[in-house]
């Protein structure tokens, strides 16, 4: 037996708080009757309905994670810990994967989902989705660097990058960099092409999603209704 708000939150679709609101609003049915209190306890195989829709079955799940440094952006690895190791067991079994890779030493916003078409939309350069990073480098960014980023940098292997926005911050060596693509180690290699080394890197945004300042590194939460809407998702 488990509390109803916990059962709902364990699907990854709602936070505990959102689950309580749904229950109190009379939108949840358990075993054919409208549930009233989050603390009601049920067997996990009870049939549940939310807004008339069954809770069980294939579900699309969307989680915002504050990736800490030190974990791989992968679903599994024989030797090293991955971002999925931060999740409870029931959420490791629903086919979640990270949308785009952050390097092991990079922190920040990572969307975990099992929605393949959404991942494709967010990652394909054709869709022009902005991703903004906070960068700290071992030397100051100059007006020439800003122009070079805007013009489309050529990397050491001859690949050219799409135009990118570099906005130097007041602290010397710090900047915001906005890309619409995701080549391997792209920010580090673009910065290297301008004669500097990245010391710290954190992703702040991806399209309409902004890293929740309340999430400490390693913490995650389901996307909120307004975030799902901003991504063009229903429900
Ligand atoms: N660019 C990088 O160099 N590393 C990341 O993790 C993301 C963008």
XYZ file of N, CA and C and ligand atoms in Angstrom:
713
model
N 0.851 -1.194 0.000
C 0.000 0.000 0.000
C 0.892 1.251 0.000
N 0.455 2.222 -0.779
C 1.259 3.444 -0.922
C 0.316 4.654 -0.923
N 0.794 5.779 -0.443
C -0.025 7.005 -0.487
C -0.333 7.393 -1.935
N -1.534 7.928 -2.132
C -1.963 8.248 -3.497
C -1.085 9.329 -4.136
N -0.716 10.368 -3.380
C 0.117 11.421 -3.995
C 1.467 10.855 -4.417
N 1.973 9.878 -3.649
C 3.266 9.272 -3.993
C 3.120 8.412 -5.253
N 2.015 7.694 -5.330
C 1.785 6.847 -6.511
C 1.774 7.717 -7.776
N 1.086 8.855 -7.694
C 1.031 9.742 -8.867
C 2.406 10.337 -9.167
N 3.102 10.798 -8.129
C 4.405 11.445 -8.342
C 5.424 10.445 -8.885
N 5.286 9.176 -8.507
C 6.244 8.165 -8.968
C 6.182 7.925 -10.477
N 5.127 8.383 -11.123
C 5.075 8.245 -12.587
C 6.022 9.238 -13.245
N 6.481 10.246 -12.492
C 7.351 11.278 -13.084
C 6.561 12.350 -13.814
N 5.242 12.245 -13.828
C 4.445 13.233 -14.567
C 4.107 14.448 -13.726
N 4.059 14.281 -12.421
C 3.713 15.387 -11.525
C 4.650 15.363 -10.320
N 4.862 16.552 -9.731
C 5.566 16.595 -8.451
C 4.565 16.161 -7.373
N 5.067 15.925 -6.161
C 4.155 15.558 -5.062
C 3.105 16.646 -4.869
N 3.566 17.937 -4.977
C 2.657 19.059 -4.748
C 1.559 19.101 -5.820
N 1.979 18.909 -7.072
C 0.986 18.912 -8.161
C 0.007 17.750 -7.984
N 0.526 16.589 -7.555
C -0.336 15.418 -7.359
C -1.387 15.726 -6.292
N -0.966 16.386 -5.215
C -1.923 16.722 -4.133
C -3.017 17.644 -4.659
N -2.623 18.621 -5.499
C -3.616 19.552 -6.047
C -4.620 18.805 -6.930
N -4.106 17.879 -7.753
C -5.004 17.098 -8.622
C -6.015 16.320 -7.781
N -5.507 15.702 -6.712
C -6.386 14.868 -5.873
C -7.436 15.753 -5.194
N -6.979 16.870 -4.631
C -7.924 17.754 -3.917
C -8.943 18.357 -4.865
N -8.562 18.491 -6.149
C -9.504 19.055 -7.132
C -10.486 17.996 -7.634
N -10.373 16.781 -7.107
C -11.317 15.724 -7.491
C -11.080 15.170 -8.887
N -9.826 15.310 -9.379
C -9.536 14.869 -10.755
C -8.989 13.446 -10.811
N -8.848 12.822 -9.623
C -8.251 11.476 -9.590
C -9.273 10.471 -9.094
N -9.412 9.381 -9.831
C -10.302 8.303 -9.392
C -9.465 7.082 -9.068
N -9.836 6.415 -8.002
C -9.145 5.183 -7.601
C -10.216 4.119 -7.412
N -10.030 2.986 -8.076
C -10.989 1.878 -7.997
C -12.426 2.368 -8.233
N -12.600 3.258 -9.194
C -13.933 3.683 -9.596
C -14.546 4.780 -8.746
N -13.828 5.261 -7.709
C -14.400 6.334 -6.876
C -13.459 7.529 -6.845
N -14.033 8.719 -6.770
C -13.192 9.919 -6.746
C -12.414 9.973 -5.440
N -11.101 10.067 -5.563
C -10.260 10.158 -4.367
C -10.307 11.592 -3.849
N -10.179 11.758 -2.543
C -10.309 13.094 -1.953
C -9.044 13.549 -1.242
N -8.254 12.601 -0.750
C -7.138 12.999 0.109
C -5.838 12.348 -0.351
N -4.761 13.140 -0.412
C -3.463 12.623 -0.859
C -2.954 11.484 0.020
N -3.400 11.476 1.301
C -2.843 10.441 2.182
C -3.577 9.093 2.108
N -4.651 9.052 1.296
C -5.321 7.740 1.111
C -4.308 6.749 0.554
N -4.409 5.492 1.039
C -3.420 4.496 0.586
C -4.079 3.437 -0.287
N -3.352 3.028 -1.314
C -3.898 2.040 -2.264
C -2.835 1.028 -2.636
N -3.327 -0.140 -3.054
C -2.466 -1.134 -3.690
C -2.013 -0.580 -5.032
N -0.789 -0.929 -5.445
C -0.276 -0.365 -6.697
C -1.034 -0.877 -7.923
N -1.722 -2.034 -7.777
C -2.457 -2.508 -8.969
C -3.913 -2.030 -8.999
N -4.263 -1.080 -8.130
C -5.592 -0.451 -8.203
C -5.711 0.289 -9.543
N -6.856 0.217 -10.230
C -6.998 1.056 -11.432
C -7.199 2.532 -11.052
N -6.327 3.387 -11.570
C -6.418 4.829 -11.300
C -6.749 5.559 -12.597
N -7.544 6.624 -12.471
C -7.803 7.503 -13.615
C -7.457 8.930 -13.201
N -6.800 9.660 -14.094
C -6.596 11.095 -13.875
C -7.266 11.814 -15.034
N -8.207 12.680 -14.703
C -9.029 13.336 -15.735
C -9.611 12.296 -16.685
N -9.995 11.162 -16.131
C -10.646 10.125 -16.931
C -9.702 9.238 -17.723
N -8.387 9.523 -17.628
C -7.408 8.738 -18.407
C -6.679 7.765 -17.510
N -6.513 6.516 -17.931
C -5.824 5.551 -17.084
C -4.380 5.976 -16.798
N -3.955 5.680 -15.604
C -2.601 6.073 -15.191
C -1.553 5.126 -15.751
N -1.952 3.884 -15.961
C -0.969 2.884 -16.382
C -0.723 3.002 -17.886
N 0.146 2.147 -18.380
C 0.401 2.131 -19.822
C 1.617 2.962 -20.165
N 1.944 3.017 -21.437
C 3.105 3.752 -21.925
C 2.936 5.234 -21.657
N 3.903 5.826 -21.058
C 3.804 7.230 -20.671
C 4.994 7.987 -21.191
N 4.755 9.189 -21.649
C 5.875 10.054 -21.983
C 6.231 10.839 -20.727
N 7.506 10.823 -20.393
C 7.977 11.443 -19.157
C 8.993 12.523 -19.518
N 8.921 13.642 -18.817
C 9.813 14.782 -19.079
C 10.356 15.283 -17.735
N 11.659 15.137 -17.536
C 12.266 15.565 -16.276
C 13.330 16.616 -16.553
N 13.357 17.667 -15.710
C 14.459 18.623 -15.758
C 15.470 18.213 -14.692
N 16.720 18.030 -15.133
C 17.787 17.632 -14.202
C 18.845 18.724 -14.165
N 19.340 19.026 -12.974
C 20.548 19.857 -12.877
C 21.719 18.880 -12.840
N 22.346 18.693 -14.016
C 23.432 17.710 -14.084
C 24.615 18.214 -13.260
N 25.119 17.368 -12.380
C 26.334 17.753 -11.663
C 27.553 17.359 -12.491
N 28.707 17.961 -12.238
C 29.938 17.508 -12.880
C 30.228 16.093 -12.383
N 30.892 15.290 -13.221
C 31.331 13.971 -12.760
C 30.473 12.812 -13.226
N 29.330 13.088 -13.866
C 28.479 11.997 -14.360
C 28.403 12.060 -15.878
N 28.293 10.880 -16.502
C 28.172 10.818 -17.958
C 26.735 11.100 -18.379
N 26.584 11.835 -19.501
C 25.244 12.024 -20.100
C 24.975 10.823 -20.994
N 24.648 9.703 -20.383
C 24.383 8.486 -21.152
C 23.358 7.690 -20.372
N 22.809 6.665 -21.015
C 21.812 5.865 -20.293
C 22.480 4.741 -19.509
N 23.603 4.243 -20.017
C 24.336 3.243 -19.239
C 25.788 3.239 -19.652
N 26.624 2.770 -18.752
C 28.051 2.679 -19.021
C 28.591 1.560 -18.136
N 29.457 0.715 -18.687
C 29.926 -0.423 -17.884
C 30.768 -0.007 -16.675
N 31.402 1.149 -16.746
C 32.342 1.498 -15.675
C 31.969 2.749 -14.876
N 31.285 3.686 -15.550
C 31.094 4.981 -14.879
C 29.623 5.267 -14.599
N 29.401 6.106 -13.598
C 28.026 6.486 -13.251
C 27.460 7.399 -14.328
N 26.167 7.249 -14.590
C 25.496 8.098 -15.574
C 24.421 8.926 -14.874
N 23.882 9.888 -15.620
C 22.844 10.743 -15.040
C 21.607 9.932 -14.624
N 21.387 8.788 -15.273
C 20.200 7.999 -14.898
C 20.356 7.394 -13.495
N 21.595 7.287 -13.028
C 21.806 6.769 -11.667
C 21.261 7.713 -10.600
N 20.930 8.945 -11.001
C 20.359 9.897 -10.028
C 18.868 9.631 -9.793
N 18.263 8.814 -10.659
C 16.812 8.616 -10.589
C 16.454 7.395 -9.754
N 15.250 7.390 -9.170
C 14.803 6.199 -8.452
C 14.539 5.055 -9.439
N 14.572 3.795 -8.963
C 14.486 2.641 -9.860
C 13.286 2.678 -10.808
N 12.102 3.101 -10.324
C 10.950 3.020 -11.225
C 11.104 3.959 -12.421
N 11.888 5.030 -12.282
C 12.073 5.946 -13.417
C 13.251 5.529 -14.303
N 13.988 4.492 -13.870
C 15.068 3.999 -14.741
C 14.549 2.937 -15.699
N 13.249 2.635 -15.579
C 12.697 1.547 -16.405
C 11.714 2.049 -17.452
N 11.666 3.360 -17.693
C 10.671 3.866 -18.645
C 11.312 4.420 -19.918
N 12.559 4.037 -20.144
C 13.202 4.386 -21.416
C 13.685 5.821 -21.513
N 14.002 6.443 -20.373
C 14.464 7.844 -20.417
C 15.885 7.931 -20.980
N 16.147 9.026 -21.667
C 17.502 9.289 -22.156
C 17.734 10.798 -22.088
N 18.992 11.234 -22.005
C 19.256 12.673 -21.971
C 19.129 13.278 -23.363
N 18.529 14.447 -23.445
C 18.386 15.137 -24.737
C 19.668 15.933 -24.977
N 20.548 15.359 -25.752
C 21.846 15.986 -26.020
C 22.812 15.659 -24.900
N 24.079 15.677 -25.250
C 25.073 15.300 -24.255
C 25.748 16.531 -23.668
N 25.951 16.514 -22.377
C 26.872 17.465 -21.753
C 28.110 16.666 -21.380
N 29.287 17.289 -21.506
C 30.519 16.588 -21.134
C 30.466 16.194 -19.666
N 31.323 15.228 -19.313
C 31.338 14.740 -17.925
C 31.570 15.896 -16.944
N 32.433 16.852 -17.317
C 32.736 17.938 -16.381
C 31.800 19.141 -16.542
N 30.808 19.062 -17.419
C 29.854 20.176 -17.598
C 28.655 19.993 -16.681
N 28.163 21.112 -16.172
C 26.988 21.085 -15.291
C 25.792 21.696 -16.014
N 24.640 21.610 -15.356
C 23.514 22.421 -15.808
C 22.343 21.649 -16.350
N 21.554 22.393 -17.148
C 20.244 21.901 -17.601
C 20.362 20.683 -18.515
N 19.709 19.612 -18.108
C 19.609 18.430 -18.961
C 18.169 17.944 -18.891
N 17.561 17.801 -20.071
C 16.201 17.268 -20.139
C 16.307 15.762 -20.311
N 15.588 15.024 -19.467
C 15.507 13.569 -19.622
C 14.095 13.237 -20.064
N 13.998 12.458 -21.123
C 12.668 12.107 -21.629
C 12.718 10.764 -22.331
N 11.539 10.219 -22.631
C 11.455 9.052 -23.517
C 10.688 9.443 -24.788
N 10.639 10.749 -25.063
C 9.928 11.277 -26.231
C 10.955 11.545 -27.344
N 11.138 10.570 -28.216
C 12.136 10.679 -29.288
C 11.888 11.843 -30.232
N 10.651 12.030 -30.729
C 10.419 13.152 -31.654
C 10.735 14.511 -31.023
N 10.423 14.685 -29.737
C 10.751 15.966 -29.090
C 12.278 16.148 -29.055
N 12.994 15.095 -28.697
C 14.458 15.185 -28.629
C 15.002 15.598 -29.996
N 14.474 15.015 -31.044
C 14.942 15.340 -32.380
C 14.704 16.827 -32.678
N 13.507 17.308 -32.307
C 13.187 18.724 -32.569
C 14.125 19.662 -31.830
N 14.493 19.280 -30.601
C 15.338 20.178 -29.807
C 16.799 20.144 -30.259
N 17.206 19.027 -30.856
C 18.634 18.863 -31.158
C 18.998 19.209 -32.596
N 18.076 19.050 -33.523
C 18.435 19.238 -34.918
C 18.748 20.713 -35.197
N 19.926 21.016 -35.773
C 20.267 22.409 -36.077
C 19.224 23.057 -36.994
N 18.509 22.225 -37.771
C 17.496 22.767 -38.687
C 16.385 23.488 -37.935
N 16.175 23.098 -36.679
C 15.079 23.705 -35.924
C 15.502 24.968 -35.154
N 16.799 25.303 -35.215
C 17.303 26.564 -34.633
C 16.891 26.745 -33.171
N 17.114 25.747 -32.368
C 16.793 25.860 -30.942
C 18.025 26.401 -30.205
N 17.864 27.530 -29.527
C 18.984 28.135 -28.797
C 19.326 27.335 -27.548
N 20.629 27.154 -27.311
C 21.105 26.591 -26.037
C 22.130 27.572 -25.498
N 21.907 28.055 -24.284
C 22.812 29.064 -23.721
C 23.634 28.457 -22.587
N 24.925 28.762 -22.620
C 25.878 28.241 -21.630
C 26.575 29.394 -20.911
N 26.853 29.196 -19.648
C 27.751 30.095 -18.911
C 29.149 29.483 -18.998
N 30.095 30.319 -19.420
C 31.460 29.826 -19.630
C 32.423 30.637 -18.789
N 33.394 29.965 -18.187
C 34.518 30.672 -17.553
C 35.786 30.159 -18.242
N 36.559 31.089 -18.806
C 37.763 30.695 -19.543
C 38.997 31.279 -18.864
N 40.168 30.846 -19.323
C 41.398 31.303 -18.667
C 41.902 32.630 -19.224
N 41.082 33.330 -19.984
C 41.475 34.653 -20.480
C 40.225 35.414 -20.863
N 40.321 36.735 -20.965
C 39.122 37.543 -21.242
C 38.632 37.385 -22.684
N 37.313 37.504 -22.860
C 36.722 37.500 -24.203
C 36.713 38.932 -24.733
N 37.097 39.087 -25.995
C 37.251 40.417 -26.586
C 36.169 40.677 -27.642
N 36.142 41.915 -28.133
C 35.199 42.262 -29.210
C 35.512 41.440 -30.463
N 36.809 41.116 -30.685
C 37.173 40.280 -31.854
C 36.601 38.867 -31.680
N 36.612 38.382 -30.439
C 36.026 37.047 -30.189
C 34.531 37.065 -30.507
N 33.848 38.146 -30.069
C 32.400 38.262 -30.311
C 32.137 38.197 -31.813
N 32.943 38.948 -32.586
C 32.745 38.988 -34.048
C 33.047 37.621 -34.662
N 34.101 36.964 -34.166
C 34.474 35.656 -34.726
C 33.376 34.625 -34.464
N 32.801 34.624 -33.255
C 31.694 33.693 -32.944
C 30.505 33.985 -33.862
N 30.212 35.266 -34.046
C 29.041 35.646 -34.847
C 29.228 35.290 -36.318
N 30.489 35.241 -36.747
C 30.760 34.967 -38.157
C 30.786 33.487 -38.493
N 30.751 32.609 -37.476
C 30.851 31.168 -37.735
C 32.301 30.722 -37.676
N 32.714 30.243 -36.504
C 34.124 29.883 -36.288
C 34.491 28.603 -37.034
N 35.761 28.526 -37.412
C 36.284 27.261 -37.946
C 37.085 26.577 -36.836
N 36.773 25.310 -36.588
C 37.445 24.566 -35.519
C 38.777 24.004 -36.027
N 39.562 23.437 -35.121
C 40.914 22.983 -35.477
C 40.895 21.873 -36.535
N 39.771 21.127 -36.602
C 39.704 20.046 -37.603
C 39.087 20.530 -38.920
N 38.875 21.840 -39.067
C 38.363 22.378 -40.328
C 36.844 22.513 -40.375
N 36.127 21.923 -39.375
C 34.651 22.071 -39.362
C 34.281 23.522 -39.095
N 33.240 24.003 -39.787
C 32.782 25.365 -39.473
C 31.512 25.288 -38.632
N 31.386 26.256 -37.752
C 30.231 26.308 -36.847
C 29.215 27.297 -37.407
N 27.955 27.070 -37.036
C 26.928 28.069 -37.333
C 27.232 29.326 -36.519
N 26.764 30.494 -36.976
C 26.960 31.701 -36.173
C 26.468 31.483 -34.743
N 27.228 31.977 -33.770
C 26.878 31.803 -32.357
C 27.008 33.153 -31.659
N 26.254 33.312 -30.561
C 26.288 34.589 -29.838
C 27.208 34.472 -28.634
N 28.188 35.367 -28.556
C 29.090 35.420 -27.402
C 28.827 36.743 -26.696
N 28.469 36.679 -25.414
C 28.200 37.901 -24.635
C 29.128 37.930 -23.425
N 30.233 38.671 -23.519
C 31.143 38.732 -22.375
C 30.437 39.315 -21.148
N 30.728 38.776 -19.971
C 30.140 39.271 -18.718
C 31.161 40.145 -17.999
N 30.710 40.803 -16.923
C 31.592 41.772 -16.240
C 32.855 41.098 -15.708
N 32.719 39.883 -15.206
C 33.870 39.152 -14.654
C 34.783 38.725 -15.811
N 36.059 39.139 -15.813
C 36.917 38.790 -16.957
C 36.984 37.272 -17.153
N 36.876 36.846 -18.402
C 36.917 35.401 -18.705
C 35.549 34.747 -18.668
N 34.524 35.466 -18.180
C 33.180 34.880 -18.138
C 32.333 35.400 -19.292
N 31.484 34.520 -19.814
C 30.615 34.917 -20.925
C 29.423 33.990 -21.000
N 28.396 34.473 -21.703
C 27.293 33.607 -22.101
C 27.513 33.268 -23.571
N 27.352 32.009 -23.916
C 27.480 31.599 -25.321
C 26.201 30.880 -25.713
N 25.629 31.316 -26.827
C 24.383 30.705 -27.306
C 24.623 30.048 -28.655
N 24.313 28.756 -28.706
C 24.496 27.950 -29.925
C 23.157 27.421 -30.401
N 23.109 27.046 -31.668
C 21.916 26.358 -32.187
C 22.277 24.965 -32.693
N 23.429 24.471 -32.295
C 23.842 23.127 -32.702
C 24.626 22.515 -31.545
N 25.099 21.302 -31.715
C 25.787 20.633 -30.605
C 26.861 19.683 -31.087
N 27.908 20.255 -31.670
C 29.031 19.401 -32.087
C 29.776 18.932 -30.840
N 30.545 17.868 -30.993
C 31.314 17.294 -29.897
C 32.213 18.375 -29.260
N 32.132 18.543 -27.957
C 32.946 19.526 -27.211
C 32.889 20.914 -27.862
N 31.733 21.300 -28.380
C 31.705 22.477 -29.246
C 32.192 23.759 -28.567
N 31.699 24.035 -27.363
C 32.087 25.307 -26.719
C 33.585 25.294 -26.394
N 34.057 24.148 -25.927
C 35.487 24.077 -25.578
C 36.343 24.284 -26.831
N 35.902 23.696 -27.945
C 36.700 23.825 -29.167
C 36.565 25.210 -29.783
N 35.392 25.832 -29.671
C 35.249 27.205 -30.183
C 36.124 28.149 -29.356
N 36.130 27.939 -28.052
C 36.931 28.800 -27.174
C 38.419 28.580 -27.460
N 38.773 27.307 -27.693
C 40.179 26.995 -28.020
C 40.580 27.668 -29.340
N 39.636 27.735 -30.286
C 39.936 28.367 -31.576
C 40.240 29.860 -31.393
N 39.821 30.418 -30.243
C 40.134 31.820 -29.941
C 41.273 31.925 -28.919
N 42.022 30.833 -28.745
C 43.240 30.859 -27.926
C 43.015 30.802 -26.429
N 41.849 30.291 -26.005
C 41.563 30.222 -24.559
C 41.084 28.824 -24.201
N 41.182 28.531 -22.900
C 40.736 27.218 -22.432
C 39.536 27.390 -21.500
N 38.533 26.533 -21.687
C 37.359 26.591 -20.799
C 37.722 25.972 -19.452
N 37.451 26.710 -18.374
C 37.709 26.200 -17.028
C 36.436 25.676 -16.378
N 35.285 26.234 -16.795
C 33.999 25.861 -16.182
C 32.908 26.081 -17.208
N 31.962 25.148 -17.256
C 30.893 25.241 -18.260
C 29.585 24.750 -17.659
N 28.538 25.551 -17.867
C 27.223 25.190 -17.318
C 26.150 25.568 -18.330
N 25.249 24.633 -18.647
C 24.153 24.979 -19.561
C 23.002 25.575 -18.749
N 22.516 26.741 -19.241
C 21.454 27.459 -18.525
C 20.096 27.287 -19.176
N 20.060 27.212 -20.516
C 18.765 27.133 -21.207
C 18.841 26.172 -22.383
N 17.671 25.684 -22.760
C 17.515 24.902 -23.989
C 16.144 25.259 -24.537
N 16.107 25.983 -25.658
C 14.824 26.445 -26.166
C 14.112 27.229 -25.069
N 12.847 26.916 -24.807
C 12.097 27.675 -23.806
C 12.396 27.242 -22.363
N 13.199 26.191 -22.194
C 13.466 25.702 -20.830
C 14.637 26.452 -20.218
N 14.474 26.828 -18.949
C 15.539 27.515 -18.219
C 15.817 26.707 -16.957
N 17.105 26.480 -16.651
C 17.449 25.699 -15.460
C 16.806 26.321 -14.224
N 16.063 25.527 -13.482
C 15.372 25.980 -12.269
C 16.420 26.252 -11.190
N 16.490 27.517 -10.745
C 17.467 27.912 -9.730
C 17.281 27.179 -8.401
N 16.122 26.564 -8.213
C 15.867 25.830 -6.964
C 16.484 24.435 -6.991
N 16.873 23.979 -8.179
C 17.423 22.622 -8.284
C 18.924 22.673 -8.018
N 19.369 22.023 -6.969
C 20.815 21.953 -6.710
C 21.402 20.906 -7.666
N 22.729 20.932 -7.901
C 23.302 19.919 -8.795
C 22.927 18.512 -8.313
N 22.447 17.696 -9.251
C 22.021 16.325 -8.912
C 20.526 16.210 -8.686
N 19.831 17.352 -8.539
C 18.382 17.302 -8.278
C 17.606 17.394 -9.587
N 16.382 16.894 -9.574
C 15.536 16.880 -10.775
C 14.090 17.056 -10.344
N 13.258 17.400 -11.337
C 11.815 17.469 -11.103
C 11.111 17.290 -12.445
N 9.831 16.862 -12.425
C 9.089 16.790 -13.677
C 8.931 18.196 -14.259
N 8.864 18.293 -15.589
C 8.573 19.598 -16.191
C 7.205 20.065 -15.723
N 7.075 21.374 -15.530
C 5.784 21.935 -15.124
C 4.886 22.096 -16.344
N 3.583 22.293 -16.060
C 2.608 22.449 -17.136
C 3.028 23.518 -18.137
N 3.481 24.667 -17.619
C 3.804 25.768 -18.541
C 5.063 25.438 -19.362
N 5.971 24.648 -18.782
C 7.168 24.253 -19.534
C 6.804 23.267 -20.644
N 5.896 22.328 -20.313
C 5.458 21.376 -21.339
C 4.728 22.118 -22.461
N 3.925 23.079 -22.070
C 3.203 23.874 -23.081
C 4.181 24.635 -23.982
N 5.198 25.238 -23.352
C 6.173 26.005 -24.133
C 6.907 25.115 -25.144
N 6.998 23.813 -24.830
C 7.638 22.875 -25.763
C 6.639 22.355 -26.800
N 5.397 22.814 -26.680
C 4.380 22.390 -27.641
C 3.796 21.037 -27.327
N 3.910 20.595 -26.052
C 3.369 19.294 -25.668
C 1.978 19.488 -25.099
N 1.174 18.466 -25.278
C -0.195 18.573 -24.763
C -0.265 17.948 -23.378
N -1.117 18.510 -22.532
C -1.445 17.875 -21.259
C -0.466 18.114 -20.132
N 30.124 22.310 -25.396
C 31.125 21.658 -24.761
O 32.294 21.836 -25.063
N 30.778 20.820 -23.779
C 29.512 20.605 -23.377
O 29.283 19.838 -22.446
C 28.482 21.300 -24.049
C 28.815 22.158 -25.057
